[in-house]
Short mmCIF file of C-alpha atoms and ligand atoms in Angstrom, two decimals:
data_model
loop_
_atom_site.label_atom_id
_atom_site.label_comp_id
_atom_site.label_asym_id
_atom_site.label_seq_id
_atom_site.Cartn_x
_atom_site.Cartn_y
_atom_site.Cartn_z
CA UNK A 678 57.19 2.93 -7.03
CA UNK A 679 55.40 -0.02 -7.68
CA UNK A 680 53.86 -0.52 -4.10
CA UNK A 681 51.62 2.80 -4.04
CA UNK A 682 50.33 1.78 -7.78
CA UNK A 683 49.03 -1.17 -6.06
CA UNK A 684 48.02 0.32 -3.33
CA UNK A 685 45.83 2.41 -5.22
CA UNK A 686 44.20 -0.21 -7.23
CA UNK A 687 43.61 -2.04 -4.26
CA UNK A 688 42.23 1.09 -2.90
CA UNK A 689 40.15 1.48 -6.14
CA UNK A 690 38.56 -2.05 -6.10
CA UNK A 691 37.90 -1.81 -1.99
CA UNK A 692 36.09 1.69 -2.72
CA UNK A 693 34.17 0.15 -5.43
CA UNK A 694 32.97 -2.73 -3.72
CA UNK A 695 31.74 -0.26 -0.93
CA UNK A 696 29.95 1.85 -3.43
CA UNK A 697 27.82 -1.21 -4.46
CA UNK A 698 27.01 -3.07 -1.50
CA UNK A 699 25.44 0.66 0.07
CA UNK A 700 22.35 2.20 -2.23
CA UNK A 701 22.90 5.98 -2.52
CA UNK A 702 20.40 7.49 -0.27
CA UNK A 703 17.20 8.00 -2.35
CA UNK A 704 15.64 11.65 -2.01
CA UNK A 705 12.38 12.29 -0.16
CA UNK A 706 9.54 12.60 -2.17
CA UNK A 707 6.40 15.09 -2.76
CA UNK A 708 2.69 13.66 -2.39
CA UNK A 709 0.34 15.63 -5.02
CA UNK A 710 -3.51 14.92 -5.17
CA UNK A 711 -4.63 14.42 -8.28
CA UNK A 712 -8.16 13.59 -9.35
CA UNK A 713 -9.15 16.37 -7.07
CA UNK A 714 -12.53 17.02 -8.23
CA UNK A 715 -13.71 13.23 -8.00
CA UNK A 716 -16.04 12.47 -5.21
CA UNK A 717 -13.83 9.70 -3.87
CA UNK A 718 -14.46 7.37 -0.47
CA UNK A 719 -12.59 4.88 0.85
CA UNK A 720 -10.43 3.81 -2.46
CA UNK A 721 -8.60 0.42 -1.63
CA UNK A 722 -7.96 -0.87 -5.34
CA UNK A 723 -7.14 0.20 -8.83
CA UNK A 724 -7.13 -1.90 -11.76
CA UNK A 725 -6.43 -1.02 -15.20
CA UNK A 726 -8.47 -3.56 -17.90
CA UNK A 727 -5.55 -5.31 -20.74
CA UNK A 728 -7.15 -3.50 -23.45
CA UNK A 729 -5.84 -0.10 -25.15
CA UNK A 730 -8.55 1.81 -23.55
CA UNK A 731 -6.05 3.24 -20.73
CA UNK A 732 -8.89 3.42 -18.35
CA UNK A 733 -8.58 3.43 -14.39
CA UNK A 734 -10.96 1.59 -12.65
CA UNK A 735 -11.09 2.77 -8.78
CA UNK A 736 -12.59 0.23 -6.11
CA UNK A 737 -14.00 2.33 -3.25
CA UNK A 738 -15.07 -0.09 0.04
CA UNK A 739 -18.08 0.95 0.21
CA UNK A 740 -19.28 -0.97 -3.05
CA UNK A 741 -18.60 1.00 -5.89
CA UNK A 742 -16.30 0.75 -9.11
CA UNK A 743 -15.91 3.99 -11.13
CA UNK A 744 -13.63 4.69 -13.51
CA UNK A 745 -11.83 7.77 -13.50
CA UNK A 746 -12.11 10.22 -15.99
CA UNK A 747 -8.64 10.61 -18.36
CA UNK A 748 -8.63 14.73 -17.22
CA UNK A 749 -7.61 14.25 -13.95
CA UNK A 750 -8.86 17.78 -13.54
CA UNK A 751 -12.58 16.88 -14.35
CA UNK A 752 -15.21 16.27 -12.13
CA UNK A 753 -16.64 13.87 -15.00
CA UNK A 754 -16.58 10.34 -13.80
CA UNK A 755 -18.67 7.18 -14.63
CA UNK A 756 -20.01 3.92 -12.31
CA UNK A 757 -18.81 0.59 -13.90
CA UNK A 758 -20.42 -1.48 -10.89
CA UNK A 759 -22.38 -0.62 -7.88
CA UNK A 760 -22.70 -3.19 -5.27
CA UNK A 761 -24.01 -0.55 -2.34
CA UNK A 762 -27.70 -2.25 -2.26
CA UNK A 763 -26.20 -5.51 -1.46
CA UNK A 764 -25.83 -6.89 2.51
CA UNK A 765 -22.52 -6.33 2.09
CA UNK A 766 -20.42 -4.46 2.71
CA UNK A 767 -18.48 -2.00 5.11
CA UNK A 768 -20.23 -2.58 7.72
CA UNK A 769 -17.32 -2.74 9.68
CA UNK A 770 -14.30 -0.81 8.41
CA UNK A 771 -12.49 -3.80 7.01
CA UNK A 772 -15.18 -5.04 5.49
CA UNK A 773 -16.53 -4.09 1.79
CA UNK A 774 -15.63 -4.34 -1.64
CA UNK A 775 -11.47 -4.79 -1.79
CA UNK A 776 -10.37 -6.57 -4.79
CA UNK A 777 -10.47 -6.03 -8.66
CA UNK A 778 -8.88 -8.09 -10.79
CA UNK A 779 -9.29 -7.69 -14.75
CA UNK A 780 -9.24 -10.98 -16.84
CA UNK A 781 -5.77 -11.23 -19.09
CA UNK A 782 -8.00 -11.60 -22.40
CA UNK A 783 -10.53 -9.03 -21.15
CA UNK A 784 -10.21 -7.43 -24.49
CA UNK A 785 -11.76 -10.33 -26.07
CA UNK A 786 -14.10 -11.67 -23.11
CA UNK A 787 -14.72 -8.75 -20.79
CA UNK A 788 -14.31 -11.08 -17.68
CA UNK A 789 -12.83 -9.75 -14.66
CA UNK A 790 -13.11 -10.59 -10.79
CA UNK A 791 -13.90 -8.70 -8.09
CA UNK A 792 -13.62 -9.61 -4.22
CA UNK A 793 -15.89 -8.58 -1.39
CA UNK A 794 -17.83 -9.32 1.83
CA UNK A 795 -21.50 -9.94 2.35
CA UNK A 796 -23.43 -9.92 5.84
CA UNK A 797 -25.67 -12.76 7.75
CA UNK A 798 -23.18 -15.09 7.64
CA UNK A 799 -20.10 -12.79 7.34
CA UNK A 800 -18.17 -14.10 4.41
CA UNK A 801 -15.94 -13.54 1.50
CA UNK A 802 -16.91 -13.91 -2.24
CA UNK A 803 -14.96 -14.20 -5.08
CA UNK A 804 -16.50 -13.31 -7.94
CA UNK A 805 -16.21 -13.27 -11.81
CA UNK A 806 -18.51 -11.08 -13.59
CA UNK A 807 -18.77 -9.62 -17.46
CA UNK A 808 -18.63 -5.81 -18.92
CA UNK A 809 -21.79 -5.03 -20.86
CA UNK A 810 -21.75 -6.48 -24.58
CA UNK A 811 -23.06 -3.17 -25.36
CA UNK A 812 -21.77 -0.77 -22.86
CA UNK A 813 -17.98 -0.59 -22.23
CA UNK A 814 -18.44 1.58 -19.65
CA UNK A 815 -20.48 -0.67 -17.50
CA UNK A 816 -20.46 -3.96 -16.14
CA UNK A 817 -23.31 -6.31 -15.90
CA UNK A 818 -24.36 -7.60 -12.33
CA UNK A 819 -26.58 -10.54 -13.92
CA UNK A 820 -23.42 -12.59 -15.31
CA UNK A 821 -22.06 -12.67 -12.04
CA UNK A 822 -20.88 -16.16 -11.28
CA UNK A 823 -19.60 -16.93 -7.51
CA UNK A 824 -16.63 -19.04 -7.42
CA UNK A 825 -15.39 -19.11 -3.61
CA UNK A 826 -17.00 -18.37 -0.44
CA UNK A 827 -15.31 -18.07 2.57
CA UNK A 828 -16.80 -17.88 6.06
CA UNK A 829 -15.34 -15.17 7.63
CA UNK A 830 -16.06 -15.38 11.60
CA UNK A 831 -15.49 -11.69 12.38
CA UNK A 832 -15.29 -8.14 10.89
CA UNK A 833 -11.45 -8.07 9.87
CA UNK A 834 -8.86 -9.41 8.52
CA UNK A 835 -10.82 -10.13 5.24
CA UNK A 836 -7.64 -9.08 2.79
CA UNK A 837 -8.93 -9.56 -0.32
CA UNK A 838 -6.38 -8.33 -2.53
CA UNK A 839 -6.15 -10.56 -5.63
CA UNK A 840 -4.14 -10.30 -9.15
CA UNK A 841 -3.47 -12.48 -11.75
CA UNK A 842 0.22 -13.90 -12.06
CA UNK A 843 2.17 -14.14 -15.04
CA UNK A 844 1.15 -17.65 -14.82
CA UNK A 845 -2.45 -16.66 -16.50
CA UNK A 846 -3.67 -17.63 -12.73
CA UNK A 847 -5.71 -15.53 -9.99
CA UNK A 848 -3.64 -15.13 -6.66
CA UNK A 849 -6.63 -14.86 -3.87
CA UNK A 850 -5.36 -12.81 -0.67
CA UNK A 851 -7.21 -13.90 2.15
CA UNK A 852 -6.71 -12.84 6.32
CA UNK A 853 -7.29 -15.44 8.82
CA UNK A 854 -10.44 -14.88 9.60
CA UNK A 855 -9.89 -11.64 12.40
CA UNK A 856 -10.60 -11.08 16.16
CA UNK A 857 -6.92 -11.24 17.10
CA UNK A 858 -4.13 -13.17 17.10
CA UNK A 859 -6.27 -15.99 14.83
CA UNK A 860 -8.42 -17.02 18.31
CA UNK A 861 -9.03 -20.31 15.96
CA UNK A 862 -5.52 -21.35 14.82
CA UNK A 863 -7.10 -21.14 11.04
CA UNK A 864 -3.58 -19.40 9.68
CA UNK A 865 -1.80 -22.66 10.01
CA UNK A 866 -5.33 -24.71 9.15
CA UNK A 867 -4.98 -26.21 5.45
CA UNK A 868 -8.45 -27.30 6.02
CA UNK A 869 -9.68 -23.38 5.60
CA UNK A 870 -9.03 -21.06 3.61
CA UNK A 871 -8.53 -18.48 5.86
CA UNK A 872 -4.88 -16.84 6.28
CA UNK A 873 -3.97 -18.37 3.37
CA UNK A 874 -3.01 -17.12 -0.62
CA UNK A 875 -4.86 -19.06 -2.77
CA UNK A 876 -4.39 -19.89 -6.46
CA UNK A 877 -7.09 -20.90 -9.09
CA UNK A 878 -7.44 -21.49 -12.46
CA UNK A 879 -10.21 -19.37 -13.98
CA UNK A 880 -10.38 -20.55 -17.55
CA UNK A 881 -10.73 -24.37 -16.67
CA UNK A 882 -13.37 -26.47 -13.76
CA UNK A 883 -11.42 -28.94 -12.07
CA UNK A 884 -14.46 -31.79 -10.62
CA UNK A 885 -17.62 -29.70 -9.02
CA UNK A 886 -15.46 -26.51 -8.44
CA UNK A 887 -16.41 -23.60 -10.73
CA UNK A 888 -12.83 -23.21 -11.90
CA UNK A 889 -9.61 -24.93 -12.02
CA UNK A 890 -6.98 -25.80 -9.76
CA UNK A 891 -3.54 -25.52 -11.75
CA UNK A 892 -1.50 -28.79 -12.06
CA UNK A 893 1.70 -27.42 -9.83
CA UNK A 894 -0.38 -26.16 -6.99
CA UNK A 895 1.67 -27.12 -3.91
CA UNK A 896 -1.14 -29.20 -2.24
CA UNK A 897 -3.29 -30.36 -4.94
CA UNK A 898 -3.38 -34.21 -4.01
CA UNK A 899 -2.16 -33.64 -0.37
CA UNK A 900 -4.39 -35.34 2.29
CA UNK A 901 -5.59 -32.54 4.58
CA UNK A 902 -4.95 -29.67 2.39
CA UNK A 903 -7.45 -27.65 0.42
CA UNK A 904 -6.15 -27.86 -3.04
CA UNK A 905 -6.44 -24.01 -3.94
CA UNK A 906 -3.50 -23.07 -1.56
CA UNK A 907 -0.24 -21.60 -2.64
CA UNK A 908 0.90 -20.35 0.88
CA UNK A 909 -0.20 -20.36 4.44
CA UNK A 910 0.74 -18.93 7.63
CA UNK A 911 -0.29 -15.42 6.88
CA UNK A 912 -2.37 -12.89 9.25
CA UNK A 913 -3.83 -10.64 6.87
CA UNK A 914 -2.07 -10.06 3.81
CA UNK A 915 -2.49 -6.59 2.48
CA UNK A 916 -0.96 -4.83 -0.87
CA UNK A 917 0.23 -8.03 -3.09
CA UNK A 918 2.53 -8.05 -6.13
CA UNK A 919 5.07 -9.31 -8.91
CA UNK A 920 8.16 -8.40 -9.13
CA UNK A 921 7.79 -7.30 -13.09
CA UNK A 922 11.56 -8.91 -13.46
CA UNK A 923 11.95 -12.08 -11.22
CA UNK A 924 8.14 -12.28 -11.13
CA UNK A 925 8.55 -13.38 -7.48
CA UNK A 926 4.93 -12.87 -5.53
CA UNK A 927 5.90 -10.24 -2.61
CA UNK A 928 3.33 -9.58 0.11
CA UNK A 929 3.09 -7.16 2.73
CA UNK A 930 1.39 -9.18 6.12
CA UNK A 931 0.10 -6.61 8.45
CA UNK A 932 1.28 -7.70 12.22
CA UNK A 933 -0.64 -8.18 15.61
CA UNK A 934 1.03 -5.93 18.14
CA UNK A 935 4.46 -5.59 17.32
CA UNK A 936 5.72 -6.06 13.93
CA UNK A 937 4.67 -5.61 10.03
CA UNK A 938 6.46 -7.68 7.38
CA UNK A 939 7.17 -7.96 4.12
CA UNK A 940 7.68 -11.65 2.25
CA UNK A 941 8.32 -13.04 -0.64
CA UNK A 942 5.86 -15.42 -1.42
CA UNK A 943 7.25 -18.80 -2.64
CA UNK A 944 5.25 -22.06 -3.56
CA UNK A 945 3.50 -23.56 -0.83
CA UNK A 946 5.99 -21.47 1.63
CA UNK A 947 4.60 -21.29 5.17
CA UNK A 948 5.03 -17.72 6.27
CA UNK A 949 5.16 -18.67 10.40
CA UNK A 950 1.27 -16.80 11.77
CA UNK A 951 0.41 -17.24 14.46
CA UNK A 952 3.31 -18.89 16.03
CA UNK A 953 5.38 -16.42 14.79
CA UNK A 954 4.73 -12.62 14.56
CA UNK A 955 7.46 -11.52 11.45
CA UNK A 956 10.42 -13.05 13.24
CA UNK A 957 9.51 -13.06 16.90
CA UNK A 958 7.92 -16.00 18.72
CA UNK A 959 3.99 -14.74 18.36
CA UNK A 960 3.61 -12.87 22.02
CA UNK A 961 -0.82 -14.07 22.54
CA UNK A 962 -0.60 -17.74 21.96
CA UNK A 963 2.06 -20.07 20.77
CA UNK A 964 1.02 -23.56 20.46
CA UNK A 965 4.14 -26.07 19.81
CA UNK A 966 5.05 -25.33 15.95
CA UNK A 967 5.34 -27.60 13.71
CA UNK A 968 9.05 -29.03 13.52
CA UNK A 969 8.62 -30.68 10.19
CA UNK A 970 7.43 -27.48 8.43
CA UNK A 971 9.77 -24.94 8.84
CA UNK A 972 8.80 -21.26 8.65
CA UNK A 973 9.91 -18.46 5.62
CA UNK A 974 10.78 -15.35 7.41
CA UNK A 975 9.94 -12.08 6.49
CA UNK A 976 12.80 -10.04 4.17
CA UNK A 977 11.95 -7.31 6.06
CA UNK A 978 10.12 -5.88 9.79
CA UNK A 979 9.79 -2.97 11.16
CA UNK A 980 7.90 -2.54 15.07
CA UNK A 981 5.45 -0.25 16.89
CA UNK A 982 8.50 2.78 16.33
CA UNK A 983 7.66 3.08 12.58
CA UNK A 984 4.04 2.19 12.18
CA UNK A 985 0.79 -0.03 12.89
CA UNK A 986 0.19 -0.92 9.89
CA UNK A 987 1.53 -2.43 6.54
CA UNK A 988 0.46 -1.59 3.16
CA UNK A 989 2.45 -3.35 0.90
CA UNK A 990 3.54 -2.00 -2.68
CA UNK A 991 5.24 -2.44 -5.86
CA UNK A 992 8.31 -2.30 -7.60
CA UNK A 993 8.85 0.92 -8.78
CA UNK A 994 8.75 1.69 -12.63
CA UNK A 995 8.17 5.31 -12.92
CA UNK A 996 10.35 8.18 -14.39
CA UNK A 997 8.77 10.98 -11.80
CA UNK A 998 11.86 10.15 -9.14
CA UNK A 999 14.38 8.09 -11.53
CA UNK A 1000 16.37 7.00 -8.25
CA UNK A 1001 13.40 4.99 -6.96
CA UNK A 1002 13.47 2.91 -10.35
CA UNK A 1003 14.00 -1.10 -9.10
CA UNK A 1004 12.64 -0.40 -5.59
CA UNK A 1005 9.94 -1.67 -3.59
CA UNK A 1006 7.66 0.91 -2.83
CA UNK A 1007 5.36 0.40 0.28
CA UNK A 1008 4.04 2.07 3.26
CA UNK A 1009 2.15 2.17 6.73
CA UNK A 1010 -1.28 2.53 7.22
CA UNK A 1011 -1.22 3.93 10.38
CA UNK A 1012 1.66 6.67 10.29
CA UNK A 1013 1.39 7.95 7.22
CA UNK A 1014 4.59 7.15 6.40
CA UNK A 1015 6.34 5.76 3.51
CA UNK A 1016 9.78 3.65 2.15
CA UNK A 1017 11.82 1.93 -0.19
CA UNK A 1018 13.04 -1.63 -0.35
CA UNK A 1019 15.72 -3.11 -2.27
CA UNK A 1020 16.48 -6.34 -2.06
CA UNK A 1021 19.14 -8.68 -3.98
CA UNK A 1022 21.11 -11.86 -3.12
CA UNK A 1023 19.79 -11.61 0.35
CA UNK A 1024 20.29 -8.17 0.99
CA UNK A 1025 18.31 -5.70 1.79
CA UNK A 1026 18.03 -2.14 2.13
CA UNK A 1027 15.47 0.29 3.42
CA UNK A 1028 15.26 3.88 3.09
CA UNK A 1029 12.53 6.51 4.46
CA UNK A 1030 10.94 8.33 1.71
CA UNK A 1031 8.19 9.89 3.19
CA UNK A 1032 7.29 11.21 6.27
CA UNK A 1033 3.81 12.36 6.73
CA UNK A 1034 3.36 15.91 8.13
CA UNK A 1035 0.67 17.11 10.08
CA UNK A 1036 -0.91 18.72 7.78
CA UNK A 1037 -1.25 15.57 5.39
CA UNK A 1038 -2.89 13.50 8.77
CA UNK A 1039 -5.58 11.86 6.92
CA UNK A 1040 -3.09 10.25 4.33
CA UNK A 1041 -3.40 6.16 5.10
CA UNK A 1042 -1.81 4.54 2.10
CA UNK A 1043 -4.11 1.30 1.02
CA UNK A 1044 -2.84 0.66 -1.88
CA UNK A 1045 0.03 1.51 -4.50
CA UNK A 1046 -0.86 1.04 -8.22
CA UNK A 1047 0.86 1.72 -11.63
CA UNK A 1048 -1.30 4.10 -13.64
CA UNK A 1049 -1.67 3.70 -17.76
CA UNK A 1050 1.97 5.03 -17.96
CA UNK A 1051 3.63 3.22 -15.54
CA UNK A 1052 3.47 5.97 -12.87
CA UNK A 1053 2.78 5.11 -9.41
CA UNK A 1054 -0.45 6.52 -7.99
CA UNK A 1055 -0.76 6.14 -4.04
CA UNK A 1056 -4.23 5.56 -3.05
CA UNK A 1057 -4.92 6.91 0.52
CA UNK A 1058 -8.16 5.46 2.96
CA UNK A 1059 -9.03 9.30 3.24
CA UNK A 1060 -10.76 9.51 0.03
CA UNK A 1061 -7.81 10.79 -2.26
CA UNK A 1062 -4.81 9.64 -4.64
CA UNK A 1063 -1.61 11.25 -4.86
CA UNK A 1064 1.13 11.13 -7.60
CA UNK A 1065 4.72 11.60 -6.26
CA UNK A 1066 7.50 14.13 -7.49
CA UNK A 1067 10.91 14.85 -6.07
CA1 LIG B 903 5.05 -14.09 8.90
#
């Protein structure tokens, strides 16, 4: 009588170990537009300011900031910056106004950085700028102060996503300077900035530089290196963010010709472009790697089957679809289509959530953002946002 007692404990613990090295399949979710009577083109960002004001701030390409009214049913809506009669900007579709980034003491100094591209040269510019002392509601073009500029050699691959870390620091998303498959090797470059995440120091000025290069940057005193990098080896990094537990970096690279990848970002990591394309040898050109440095693989690739093109996401905090709590949300550009991503103690799982119907054909997911409950809101290159439901 003993034997099937044990049997069934042992049966017990083998089911239970099972049960938690599989996740439960997650349940598909709805897309609902919201915000459906705002005028909206191209939106690629959204930033909420650290104050208690609850305000969205949407970042359309084409040069314009607005913040979104707090009845998503109203057409009301206001312009916190307009950049459109500047050489930027959109000229070509990657090109424009992509990155908002809202100072941590904003409250107090209404300083917050913004990202975009300018014509004749084509280059990147990373901003800081000011709110209105008077006007909350607007920002003020004249304090603009310019702190990088990055030649940019053709229309795409600009990224320009960029966040602050819970570090106090600004994480700089830049792609490796486009045509394709990085013609001039600057991915692997450390004397560019191209294809590269940088990291700066806004509150300090570290020599001439108009800010500050944090003391534990990887290369700061590295022959050869520009000082501002944290990682290298990326194409054209697109949709970065913290992990609000582990506050690891993750960021979604979008791929050549054959694979999209998610990474984890670690300190001065190199993430394998454009020898490697996520964890194939890079089909176009593949110079001899470098043996001493060796590459950080993606956590996760999918190919051509499941999409063109990676937009990467966030960890999930919402209570609209409880099950999703923990995972990494993210998506593809190209089909439409989105999933979820856990990953622990190297392992990883990925489940379809989202498959986009015909009828939804203009849904491109740029970017996934938390809204001022902790909601996700899914941003799509067709001019609308969408909250999810079960
Ligand atoms: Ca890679």
């Amino acid at each position: 009588m003993k034997f099937p007692n044990a049997f069934l404990i042992v049966l017990a613990i083998l089911t239970l170990s099972l049960c938690s090295s599989f996740s439960a399949p997650l349940p598909q979710i709805k897309l609902t537009p919201t915000f459906t009577k705002q005028d909206i083109k191209l939106p690629v960002a959204l930033a909420i300011p650290p104050d208690d004001s609850a305000r969205l701030f949407l970042v359309q390409q084409f040069g314009k900031i607005t913040i979104l009214p707090r009845n998503r049913s109203s057409a009301d809506s206001s312009t916190f910056l307009d950049l459109t009669d500047r050489p930027l900007i959109e000229k070509q579709f990657e090109e424009g106004l992509l990155g908002l980034a809202f100072h941590p003491d904003y409250a107090e100094n209404r300083k917050f950085y913004i990202y975009y591209t300018l014509q004749d040269p084509k280059q990147s510019i990373l901003s800081e700028m000011q709110c209105s002392a008077d006007d909350p509601s607007k920002a003020d073009p004249s304090t603009e102060r310019i702190l990088l500029r990055v030649p940019q050699p053709f229309w795409n691959h600009n990224s320009g996503n960029i966040t602050f870390g819970p570090d106090g620091y600004l994480y700089i998303a830049i792609g490796d300077g486009g045509s394709a498959n990085d013609p001039q090797r600057f991915s692997q470059n450390t004397f560019v900035h191209n294809g590269k995440i940088l990291r700066i120091d806004v509150n300090t000025r570290s020599g001439n530089r108009p800010y500050g290069l944090p003391a534990d940057n990887p290369f700061l005193n590295k022959p050869g290196y520009h000082p501002e990098i944290f990682a290298l080896g990326l194409r054209n990094p697109w949709g970065i963010s913290f992990h609000p537990k582990t506050q690891e970096l993750w960021a979604a690279d979008v791929g050549q010709s054959a694979y999209e990848e998610i990474n984890i970002i670690t300190k001065g990591g190199n993430y394998g472009w454009s020898h490697d394309e996520a964890t194939h040898p890079a089909k176009a050109h593949r110079d001899p790697p470098p043996k001493k440095t060796p590459f950080i693989d993606p956590i996760h690739e999918y190919d051509r089957r499941s999409g063109t093109s990676i937009t990467g996401g966030l960890h999930y905090r919402g209570k609209a679809v409880p099950a999703l709590q923990g995972q990494y949300i993210y998506g593809d550009w190209g089909f439409g289509n989105l999933w979820a991503l856990h990953h622990k103690d190297g392992k990883t799982t990925n489940q379809k959530i989202f498959t986009r119907p015909s009828s939804q054909n203009k849904f491109r997911p740029t970017a996934f953002v938390e809204d001022e409950k902790g909601e996700l809101l899914i941003l799509s290159h067709g001019g609308q946002i969408f909250t999810i439901s079960e």
